[in-house]
Tab-separated table of C-alpha atoms and ligand atoms in Angstrom:
chain	number	residue	atom	x	y	z
A	1413	MET	CA	-27.214	-7.809	-6.002
A	1414	HIS	CA	-26.488	-4.418	-4.444
A	1415	SER	CA	-23.558	-4.057	-2.056
A	1416	ALA	CA	-23.675	-2.158	1.222
A	1417	ALA	CA	-22.217	0.819	-0.639
A	1418	GLY	CA	-25.188	0.741	-3.031
A	1419	HIS	CA	-23.385	-0.424	-6.169
A	1420	ASP	CA	-24.834	-3.127	-8.368
A	1421	ALA	CA	-21.546	-4.959	-8.674
A	1422	VAL	CA	-23.000	-7.879	-10.665
A	1423	ALA	CA	-24.295	-5.509	-13.340
A	1424	ILE	CA	-20.935	-3.711	-13.427
A	1425	ALA	CA	-19.066	-7.027	-13.693
A	1426	ARG	CA	-21.192	-7.890	-16.737
A	1427	GLU	CA	-19.675	-4.887	-18.515
A	1428	PHE	CA	-16.344	-6.780	-18.678
A	1429	SER	CA	-15.264	-9.590	-21.039
A	1430	LEU	CA	-15.414	-12.400	-18.506
A	1431	SER	CA	-15.899	-15.438	-20.775
A	1432	GLY	CA	-18.850	-16.850	-18.848
A	1433	GLU	CA	-21.909	-15.945	-16.818
A	1434	VAL	CA	-21.443	-13.653	-13.804
A	1435	VAL	CA	-23.255	-15.346	-10.913
A	1436	ALA	CA	-22.168	-13.272	-7.879
A	1437	ALA	CA	-20.079	-10.319	-6.738
A	1438	THR	CA	-19.161	-10.200	-3.055
A	1439	PRO	CA	-17.271	-7.500	-1.079
A	1440	TYR	CA	-13.703	-8.697	-0.585
A	1441	GLY	CA	-10.423	-7.860	1.197
A	1442	SER	CA	-9.485	-5.380	3.901
A	1443	GLY	CA	-8.191	-2.335	1.992
A	1444	HIS	CA	-8.880	1.135	3.392
A	1445	ILE	CA	-9.499	2.949	0.104
A	1446	ASN	CA	-11.185	1.224	-2.852
A	1447	ASP	CA	-14.299	-0.988	-2.971
A	1448	THR	CA	-13.196	-4.478	-3.915
A	1449	TYR	CA	-15.446	-7.391	-4.973
A	1450	LYS	CA	-14.758	-11.027	-5.737
A	1451	VAL	CA	-16.683	-11.972	-8.873
A	1452	ASP	CA	-17.810	-15.567	-9.472
A	1453	VAL	CA	-18.251	-16.608	-13.072
A	1454	LYS	CA	-19.714	-19.824	-14.459
A	1455	ALA	CA	-17.567	-20.675	-17.499
A	1456	ALA	CA	-17.524	-23.614	-19.893
A	1457	GLY	CA	-14.485	-25.143	-18.167
A	1458	GLY	CA	-15.836	-24.657	-14.618
A	1459	PRO	CA	-16.113	-21.776	-12.123
A	1460	ILE	CA	-13.602	-18.918	-12.350
A	1461	ARG	CA	-13.089	-15.800	-10.271
A	1462	PHE	CA	-12.165	-12.196	-10.936
A	1463	VAL	CA	-11.540	-9.093	-8.867
A	1464	LEU	CA	-13.658	-6.014	-9.528
A	1465	GLN	CA	-12.737	-2.654	-8.019
A	1466	ARG	CA	-14.291	0.764	-7.830
A	1467	ILE	CA	-11.611	3.430	-7.684
A	1468	ASN	CA	-12.123	5.859	-4.829
A	1469	HIS	CA	-12.147	9.124	-6.761
A	1470	HIS	CA	-12.217	11.251	-3.625
A	1471	VAL	CA	-8.754	9.915	-2.877
A	1472	PHE	CA	-7.600	9.586	-6.498
A	1473	ARG	CA	-8.731	12.832	-8.118
A	1474	ARG	CA	-7.555	11.905	-11.615
A	1475	PRO	CA	-8.716	8.290	-11.993
A	1476	ASP	CA	-8.077	8.212	-15.743
A	1477	GLU	CA	-4.414	9.090	-15.221
A	1478	LEU	CA	-4.282	6.453	-12.512
A	1479	MET	CA	-5.676	3.831	-14.876
A	1480	ALA	CA	-3.253	4.856	-17.602
A	1481	ASN	CA	-0.413	4.213	-15.109
A	1482	VAL	CA	-1.852	0.851	-14.080
A	1483	GLU	CA	-2.252	-0.216	-17.710
A	1484	ARG	CA	1.380	0.625	-18.495
A	1485	VAL	CA	2.731	-1.032	-15.351
A	1486	CYS	CA	0.755	-4.263	-15.837
A	1487	ALA	CA	1.669	-4.526	-19.518
A	1488	HIS	CA	5.370	-3.927	-18.927
A	1489	ALA	CA	5.609	-6.324	-15.986
A	1490	TYR	CA	3.756	-9.078	-17.847
A	1491	ALA	CA	5.831	-8.644	-21.021
A	1492	LYS	CA	9.072	-8.855	-19.045
A	1493	LEU	CA	7.991	-11.936	-17.119
A	1494	GLN	CA	6.968	-13.658	-20.340
A	1495	HIS	CA	10.176	-12.643	-22.057
A	1496	ALA	CA	12.168	-14.128	-19.168
A	1497	GLY	CA	10.251	-17.400	-19.646
A	1498	THR	CA	8.743	-17.256	-16.132
A	1499	PRO	CA	6.577	-20.420	-16.091
A	1500	ASP	CA	3.691	-18.980	-14.035
A	1501	ALA	CA	3.829	-15.410	-15.413
A	1502	ASP	CA	-0.004	-15.378	-15.322
A	1503	ARG	CA	0.069	-15.412	-11.505
A	1504	ARG	CA	3.045	-13.111	-11.086
A	1505	THR	CA	1.482	-9.827	-12.083
A	1506	LEU	CA	-1.950	-8.232	-12.150
A	1507	ARG	CA	-3.609	-8.388	-15.553
A	1508	LEU	CA	-6.505	-6.169	-16.541
A	1509	ILE	CA	-9.599	-7.638	-18.176
A	1510	PRO	CA	-10.962	-5.299	-20.862
A	1511	THR	CA	-14.587	-4.222	-20.996
A	1512	LYS	CA	-16.872	-5.671	-23.672
A	1513	SER	CA	-16.259	-2.514	-25.676
A	1514	GLY	CA	-12.497	-3.044	-25.458
A	1515	ARG	CA	-11.625	-0.397	-22.870
A	1516	ALA	CA	-9.283	-0.955	-19.928
A	1517	TRP	CA	-11.820	0.390	-17.451
A	1518	HIS	CA	-15.543	1.063	-17.174
A	1519	ILE	CA	-17.274	4.315	-16.233
A	1520	ASP	CA	-20.745	3.837	-14.725
A	1521	ALA	CA	-23.707	6.211	-14.945
A	1522	ALA	CA	-22.641	7.959	-11.724
A	1523	GLY	CA	-19.112	8.549	-13.051
A	1524	ASN	CA	-17.422	5.829	-10.953
A	1525	ARG	CA	-14.376	4.162	-12.535
A	1526	TRP	CA	-14.295	0.361	-12.354
A	1527	ARG	CA	-11.598	-2.111	-13.346
A	1528	CYS	CA	-11.372	-5.867	-13.375
A	1529	TYR	CA	-8.380	-8.139	-12.796
A	1530	HIS	CA	-7.719	-11.846	-13.110
A	1531	PHE	CA	-7.986	-13.419	-9.657
A	1532	ILE	CA	-4.649	-14.630	-8.320
A	1533	GLU	CA	-5.582	-18.073	-6.995
A	1534	GLY	CA	-3.882	-19.944	-4.163
A	1535	ALA	CA	-2.254	-16.866	-2.653
A	1536	THR	CA	-3.190	-14.538	0.218
A	1537	GLY	CA	-2.465	-11.005	1.405
A	1538	HIS	CA	-1.815	-11.096	5.148
A	1539	ASP	CA	-2.753	-8.293	7.532
A	1540	VAL	CA	-0.268	-9.437	10.182
A	1541	VAL	CA	3.113	-11.094	9.658
A	1542	ARG	CA	3.465	-14.581	11.099
A	1543	SER	CA	7.044	-15.612	10.335
A	1544	PRO	CA	10.415	-14.244	9.182
A	1545	GLU	CA	9.896	-16.293	6.004
A	1546	GLN	CA	6.833	-14.184	5.179
A	1547	ALA	CA	8.756	-10.960	5.877
A	1548	TYR	CA	11.575	-12.154	3.606
A	1549	ALA	CA	9.142	-13.075	0.828
A	1550	ALA	CA	7.307	-9.732	0.978
A	1551	ALA	CA	10.501	-7.677	0.869
A	1552	GLN	CA	11.973	-9.800	-1.899
A	1553	SER	CA	8.793	-9.320	-3.951
A	1554	PHE	CA	8.681	-5.548	-3.626
A	1555	GLY	CA	12.406	-5.319	-4.480
A	1556	ALA	CA	11.782	-7.476	-7.558
A	1557	PHE	CA	8.827	-5.271	-8.484
A	1558	GLN	CA	11.007	-2.135	-8.349
A	1559	SER	CA	13.638	-3.896	-10.402
A	1560	LEU	CA	11.046	-4.968	-12.995
A	1561	LEU	CA	9.882	-1.376	-13.430
A	1562	ALA	CA	13.340	0.238	-13.549
A	1563	ASP	CA	13.204	0.286	-17.365
A	1564	LEU	CA	9.522	1.201	-17.786
A	1565	PRO	CA	9.271	2.919	-21.182
A	1566	GLY	CA	7.061	5.892	-22.001
A	1567	GLY	CA	8.309	8.612	-19.682
A	1568	ARG	CA	7.494	9.545	-16.124
A	1569	LEU	CA	4.330	8.020	-14.604
A	1570	HIS	CA	1.543	10.354	-13.483
A	1571	GLU	CA	1.603	11.328	-9.813
A	1572	THR	CA	-1.724	9.804	-8.802
A	1573	ILE	CA	-1.646	11.618	-5.449
A	1574	PRO	CA	0.684	14.623	-5.505
A	1575	ASP	CA	3.122	14.740	-2.556
A	1576	PHE	CA	1.874	11.352	-1.375
A	1577	HIS	CA	5.034	10.661	0.640
A	1578	HIS	CA	6.038	14.257	1.269
A	1579	THR	CA	6.299	13.836	5.043
A	1580	PRO	CA	6.750	17.608	5.705
A	1581	SER	CA	3.468	18.300	3.837
A	1582	ARG	CA	1.774	15.576	5.867
A	1583	PHE	CA	3.110	17.272	8.995
A	1584	ALA	CA	1.842	20.688	7.872
A	1585	ARG	CA	-1.615	19.237	7.210
A	1586	PHE	CA	-1.586	17.718	10.698
A	1587	GLN	CA	-0.693	21.104	12.216
A	1588	GLN	CA	-3.528	22.724	10.294
A	1589	ALA	CA	-6.036	20.085	11.445
A	1590	LEU	CA	-4.816	20.580	15.007
A	1591	ALA	CA	-5.158	24.371	14.822
A	1592	GLU	CA	-8.697	24.035	13.431
A	1593	ASP	CA	-9.740	21.143	15.682
A	1594	ALA	CA	-13.036	21.183	13.783
A	1595	HIS	CA	-14.561	18.302	15.757
A	1596	GLY	CA	-13.243	19.166	19.227
A	1597	ARG	CA	-11.220	15.940	19.283
A	1598	ALA	CA	-7.739	17.273	20.077
A	1599	ALA	CA	-8.438	17.072	23.820
A	1600	LEU	CA	-8.873	13.305	23.438
A	1601	ALA	CA	-5.441	12.850	21.840
A	1602	VAL	CA	-3.132	14.996	23.970
A	1603	PRO	CA	-0.235	12.494	24.333
A	1604	GLU	CA	-0.391	11.535	20.635
A	1605	ILE	CA	-0.303	15.182	19.576
A	1606	ALA	CA	2.692	15.854	21.845
A	1607	PHE	CA	4.429	12.763	20.408
A	1608	ALA	CA	3.934	14.064	16.888
A	1609	LEU	CA	5.030	17.632	17.608
A	1610	ALA	CA	8.244	16.390	19.259
A	1611	ARG	CA	9.358	14.759	16.000
A	1612	ALA	CA	8.942	17.721	13.636
A	1613	HIS	CA	12.694	17.999	13.003
A	1614	GLU	CA	12.983	14.615	11.265
A	1615	VAL	CA	10.233	14.778	8.692
A	1616	GLY	CA	12.324	16.189	5.824
A	1617	VAL	CA	15.159	13.663	5.722
A	1618	VAL	CA	14.083	11.757	2.583
A	1619	VAL	CA	12.367	14.511	0.584
A	1620	ASP	CA	15.263	16.930	1.177
A	1621	ALA	CA	17.726	14.351	-0.122
A	1622	LEU	CA	15.508	13.634	-3.155
A	1623	ARG	CA	15.407	17.348	-3.901
A	1624	ASP	CA	19.164	17.922	-3.652
A	1625	GLY	CA	19.888	14.760	-5.624
A	1626	THR	CA	21.620	12.771	-2.863
A	1627	LEU	CA	18.839	10.196	-3.195
A	1628	PRO	CA	17.604	9.062	-6.638
A	1629	GLU	CA	14.002	9.119	-7.825
A	1630	ARG	CA	12.813	5.694	-9.020
A	1631	VAL	CA	9.547	4.032	-10.011
A	1632	THR	CA	8.222	2.829	-6.673
A	1633	HIS	CA	5.063	1.206	-5.326
A	1634	ASN	CA	4.404	3.605	-2.445
A	1635	ASP	CA	1.935	1.367	-0.577
A	1636	THR	CA	4.002	-1.697	0.275
A	1637	LYS	CA	2.007	-2.874	3.246
A	1638	LEU	CA	2.195	-6.593	3.801
A	1639	ASN	CA	-1.323	-7.243	2.502
A	1640	ASN	CA	-0.428	-5.673	-0.825
A	1641	VAL	CA	1.666	-8.681	-1.823
A	1642	LEU	CA	0.003	-12.058	-2.214
A	1643	LEU	CA	2.010	-14.951	-0.741
A	1644	ASP	CA	1.590	-18.492	-2.018
A	1645	ASP	CA	-0.658	-20.452	0.372
A	1646	ILE	CA	1.554	-23.523	0.221
A	1647	THR	CA	5.128	-22.301	-0.216
A	1648	GLN	CA	4.687	-18.804	1.331
A	1649	GLU	CA	6.712	-17.470	-1.597
A	1650	GLY	CA	5.865	-13.942	-2.770
A	1651	ILE	CA	3.658	-14.364	-5.846
A	1652	CYS	CA	2.155	-11.070	-6.910
A	1653	VAL	CA	2.413	-7.418	-5.920
A	1654	ILE	CA	-1.045	-5.811	-6.015
A	1655	ASP	CA	-2.668	-2.423	-5.325
A	1656	LEU	CA	-0.902	-0.495	-8.082
A	1657	ASP	CA	-2.776	2.795	-7.635
A	1658	THR	CA	0.166	4.611	-6.100
A	1659	VAL	CA	2.909	3.264	-8.373
A	1660	MET	CA	4.668	6.473	-9.380
A	1661	PRO	CA	8.019	8.249	-9.051
A	1662	GLY	CA	9.346	8.158	-5.478
A	1663	SER	CA	12.034	6.876	-3.146
A	1664	VAL	CA	12.604	3.194	-2.487
A	1665	LEU	CA	13.012	4.190	1.162
A	1666	TYR	CA	9.295	4.735	1.608
A	1667	ASP	CA	8.709	1.298	0.067
A	1668	PHE	CA	11.149	-0.467	2.360
A	1669	GLY	CA	9.958	1.616	5.311
A	1670	ASP	CA	6.340	0.538	4.911
A	1671	LEU	CA	7.465	-3.071	5.018
A	1672	VAL	CA	9.069	-2.370	8.397
A	1673	ARG	CA	5.828	-0.733	9.546
A	1674	THR	CA	3.590	-3.606	8.481
A	1675	SER	CA	5.803	-6.701	8.686
A	1676	THR	CA	7.742	-6.502	11.943
A	1677	SER	CA	5.059	-6.120	14.627
A	1678	PRO	CA	2.994	-9.114	15.789
A	1679	ALA	CA	-0.017	-6.803	16.248
A	1680	ALA	CA	-2.578	-5.553	13.739
A	1681	GLU	CA	-2.415	-1.975	12.462
A	1682	ASP	CA	-5.396	-1.085	14.663
A	1683	GLU	CA	-4.518	-3.163	17.746
A	1684	THR	CA	-5.814	-1.451	20.898
A	1685	ASP	CA	-3.634	-3.418	23.341
A	1686	LEU	CA	-0.452	-1.433	22.843
A	1687	SER	CA	1.595	-3.882	24.922
A	1688	LYS	CA	1.423	-6.183	21.889
A	1689	VAL	CA	2.974	-3.653	19.503
A	1690	ARG	CA	6.724	-3.891	18.894
A	1691	MET	CA	9.403	-4.080	16.229
A	1692	GLN	CA	10.681	-7.665	16.259
A	1693	PHE	CA	14.329	-7.736	15.263
A	1694	PRO	CA	14.266	-11.146	13.489
A	1695	MET	CA	11.523	-9.818	11.208
A	1696	PHE	CA	13.610	-6.743	10.391
A	1697	GLU	CA	16.595	-8.976	9.650
A	1698	ALA	CA	14.460	-11.047	7.275
A	1699	LEU	CA	13.151	-7.908	5.548
A	1700	VAL	CA	16.691	-6.628	4.952
A	1701	LYS	CA	17.833	-9.994	3.578
A	1702	GLY	CA	14.798	-10.360	1.322
A	1703	TYR	CA	14.994	-6.816	0.050
A	1704	LEU	CA	18.739	-6.918	-0.636
A	1705	ALA	CA	18.304	-10.240	-2.451
A	1706	SER	CA	16.309	-8.494	-5.181
A	1707	ALA	CA	17.195	-4.790	-4.820
A	1708	GLY	CA	20.756	-4.965	-3.475
A	1709	GLY	CA	22.148	-4.693	-7.004
A	1710	PHE	CA	20.783	-1.221	-7.672
A	1711	LEU	CA	20.635	0.504	-4.270
A	1712	THR	CA	23.077	3.349	-3.617
A	1713	PRO	CA	25.096	3.341	-0.352
A	1714	LYS	CA	22.939	6.169	1.002
A	1715	GLU	CA	19.701	4.338	0.226
A	1716	LYS	CA	21.061	1.291	2.015
A	1717	GLU	CA	22.237	3.290	5.013
A	1718	LEU	CA	18.804	4.891	5.462
A	1719	LEU	CA	16.770	1.629	5.374
A	1720	PRO	CA	16.330	1.467	9.181
A	1721	PHE	CA	15.459	5.158	9.501
A	1722	ALA	CA	12.934	4.753	6.665
A	1723	GLY	CA	11.003	2.274	8.821
A	1724	LYS	CA	10.680	4.871	11.544
A	1725	LEU	CA	9.883	7.721	9.157
A	1726	ILE	CA	6.990	6.097	7.370
A	1727	THR	CA	5.529	4.590	10.526
A	1728	PHE	CA	5.508	8.134	11.883
A	1729	GLU	CA	4.055	9.494	8.620
A	1730	ILE	CA	1.182	6.991	8.532
A	1731	GLY	CA	0.549	7.582	12.252
A	1732	LEU	CA	0.332	11.301	11.475
A	1733	ARG	CA	-2.122	10.628	8.639
A	1734	PHE	CA	-4.381	8.544	10.908
A	1735	LEU	CA	-4.206	11.237	13.610
A	1736	THR	CA	-4.958	13.967	11.066
A	1737	ASP	CA	-7.952	12.020	9.723
A	1738	TRP	CA	-9.202	11.601	13.290
A	1739	LEU	CA	-8.909	15.361	13.885
A	1740	GLU	CA	-10.596	16.102	10.543
A	1741	GLY	CA	-13.574	13.855	11.323
A	1742	ASP	CA	-12.657	10.570	9.530
A	1743	THR	CA	-13.030	11.645	5.925
A	1744	TYR	CA	-10.226	9.615	4.295
A	1745	PHE	CA	-9.632	6.100	5.668
A	1746	LYS	CA	-12.509	3.636	5.967
A	1747	ILE	CA	-13.361	3.162	9.651
A	1748	ARG	CA	-15.353	0.467	11.429
A	1749	ARG	CA	-15.591	2.093	14.877
A	1750	PRO	CA	-15.666	5.715	16.132
A	1751	THR	CA	-12.082	5.793	17.483
A	1752	HIS	CA	-10.619	3.646	14.702
A	1753	ASN	CA	-8.269	6.285	13.322
A	1754	LEU	CA	-7.093	7.315	16.783
A	1755	ASP	CA	-6.450	3.649	17.649
A	1756	ARG	CA	-4.455	3.264	14.438
A	1757	ALA	CA	-2.412	6.401	15.216
A	1758	ARG	CA	-1.614	5.108	18.715
A	1759	THR	CA	-0.446	1.778	17.315
A	1760	GLN	CA	1.829	3.495	14.780
A	1761	PHE	CA	3.368	5.773	17.408
A	1762	LYS	CA	3.989	2.846	19.760
A	1763	LEU	CA	5.805	1.141	16.909
A	1764	VAL	CA	7.833	4.308	16.223
A	1765	GLU	CA	8.994	4.210	19.852
A	1766	SER	CA	9.989	0.593	19.534
A	1767	ILE	CA	11.929	1.304	16.332
A	1768	GLU	CA	13.645	4.302	17.941
A	1769	ALA	CA	14.841	2.091	20.808
A	1770	GLN	CA	16.357	-0.410	18.362
A	1771	LEU	CA	17.623	1.955	15.676
A	1772	PRO	CA	21.364	1.613	16.550
A	1773	ALA	CA	21.140	-2.193	16.299
A	1774	MET	CA	19.171	-1.951	13.047
A	1775	GLN	CA	21.763	0.412	11.601
A	1776	ALA	CA	24.603	-1.863	12.679
A	1777	LEU	CA	22.924	-4.779	10.897
A	1778	VAL	CA	22.587	-2.864	7.635
A	1779	ALA	CA	26.180	-1.550	7.851
A	1780	ARG	CA	27.599	-5.091	8.096
A	1781	PRO	CA	29.452	-5.999	4.855
B	2520	LIG	P1	-7.189	-1.293	-1.506
B	2520	LIG	O1	-6.591	-0.168	-2.293
B	2520	LIG	O2	-8.528	-0.982	-1.004
B	2520	LIG	O3	-6.232	-1.759	-0.446
B	2520	LIG	P2	-6.411	-3.686	-3.016
B	2520	LIG	O4	-6.098	-3.497	-4.467
B	2520	LIG	O5	-5.259	-3.850	-2.095
B	2520	LIG	O6	-7.385	-2.484	-2.541
B	2520	LIG	O7	-7.381	-4.936	-2.908
B	2520	LIG	C1	-8.023	-5.275	-1.696
B	2520	LIG	C2	-7.832	-6.762	-1.400
B	2520	LIG	O8	-8.377	-7.565	-2.458
B	2520	LIG	C3	-6.371	-7.172	-1.294
B	2520	LIG	O9	-5.867	-6.995	0.002
B	2520	LIG	C4	-6.415	-8.637	-1.726
B	2520	LIG	O10	-6.728	-9.453	-0.629
B	2520	LIG	C5	-7.567	-8.703	-2.715
B	2520	LIG	N1	-7.119	-8.679	-4.122
B	2520	LIG	C6	-6.914	-7.573	-4.885
B	2520	LIG	N2	-6.580	-7.917	-6.156
B	2520	LIG	C7	-6.563	-9.261	-6.198
B	2520	LIG	C8	-6.327	-10.244	-7.245
B	2520	LIG	N3	-6.037	-9.866	-8.495
B	2520	LIG	N4	-6.405	-11.550	-6.935
B	2520	LIG	C9	-6.727	-11.933	-5.670
B	2520	LIG	N5	-6.990	-11.077	-4.658
B	2520	LIG	C10	-6.914	-9.754	-4.892
B	2521	LIG	C1	-4.138	2.815	2.539
B	2521	LIG	O1	-5.228	1.094	0.051
B	2521	LIG	P1	-4.579	0.492	1.248
B	2521	LIG	O2	-5.501	0.057	2.319
B	2521	LIG	O3	-3.595	-0.583	0.804
B	2521	LIG	C2	-3.369	4.045	2.091
B	2521	LIG	C3	-1.895	3.889	2.421
B	2521	LIG	C4	-1.727	3.670	3.922
B	2521	LIG	C5	-2.566	2.467	4.328
B	2521	LIG	C6	-2.545	2.294	5.818
B	2521	LIG	C7	-3.986	5.536	-1.312
B	2521	LIG	O4	-3.653	1.682	1.842
B	2521	LIG	O5	-1.177	5.063	2.060
B	2521	LIG	O6	-0.378	3.426	4.239
B	2521	LIG	O7	-3.939	2.619	3.928
B	2521	LIG	N1	-3.536	4.242	0.648
B	2521	LIG	C8	-3.809	5.468	0.157
B	2521	LIG	O8	-3.006	1.016	6.120
B	2521	LIG	O9	-3.898	6.481	0.848
B	2522	LIG	MG1	-4.415	-2.743	-0.534
């Protein structure tokens, strides 16, 4: 079976050691970057499922370094969970399935890199938050993930996308796209462009502090959107952090911030009715509680103090990236309609406004002993 993208995912799946007969491979999930397939396998003990992914090598220019990171992260996390006697360690971290020739990933004839994971059953990644309990669970999981990787051996991880969360570089790229206006689209985004330009002075807060040492570098996830943690379908507990492509050195503030971006508004990331977009304080409260429950032990006072601002900063950064991609002609994020990236940018900026209006209250909450 060939997918819409033209890949024979069944044939690729058969390259991996899947202990049974591959019967189908179906496009799966709502990620913006990689191609993900659910693989159905007929095994002796009954049907089992796997996840097969093609790494987007236009986004990840050094896919072999990326896979080396993922291999190290999965192995370390799994070993620690097992060592701690975690009863369901198999569901608590991604585990790579090797290829039939014993490699951690497969390279097809066209040079695409493919990997295969065990399927985490009975858990779901949500695009929109539905309850403070979900927000708590997501934040607790990402804090636990950071904690698990704090003692990762083997030296610094590769930077899979250099300057990924360097907000000033993202701003400079936006300015360049605006100056070029290669597709004549700037005229259609006048208020959004003005909104972005008015916030130039704030973009350096985290990277400046990382550079002068007032914030520490840690192993972070860097893409902590709500749908990158699977929550148990019955208990809603955080089960497994996924999407490990951007795990690399960074600031925990961008991790916490992306939880604020994706887990406080009742609207989808691409909602076009902006009246629905807002930062809901009870969700923020739950995020702080969940995050401090697992990360509170290692955060510095400055990291803690900047948690609310981080929510605003990354929502602005991702809004800028969507706006830049719109100006550049939609070359980066997958889109499903012509104005998709502009719609996404508008939603992010509306959320930035809502966070700005509530920032003093958010800061007061975090400052409480
Ligand atoms: P992308 O980088 O495109 O966002 P992800 O790694 O987040 O790709 O995977 C896309 C979707 O596939 C996720 O949102 C999740 O729903 C699903 N998924 C990924 N890995 C697994 C897994 N091991 N078990 C179950 N579902 C998974
Ligand atoms: C992309 O891969 P996915 O869909 O989880 C993007 C993130 C953005 C996010 C916006 C490697 O994440 O940085 O925050 O879209 N990933 C990459 O939804 O650029
Ligand atoms: Mg994802």
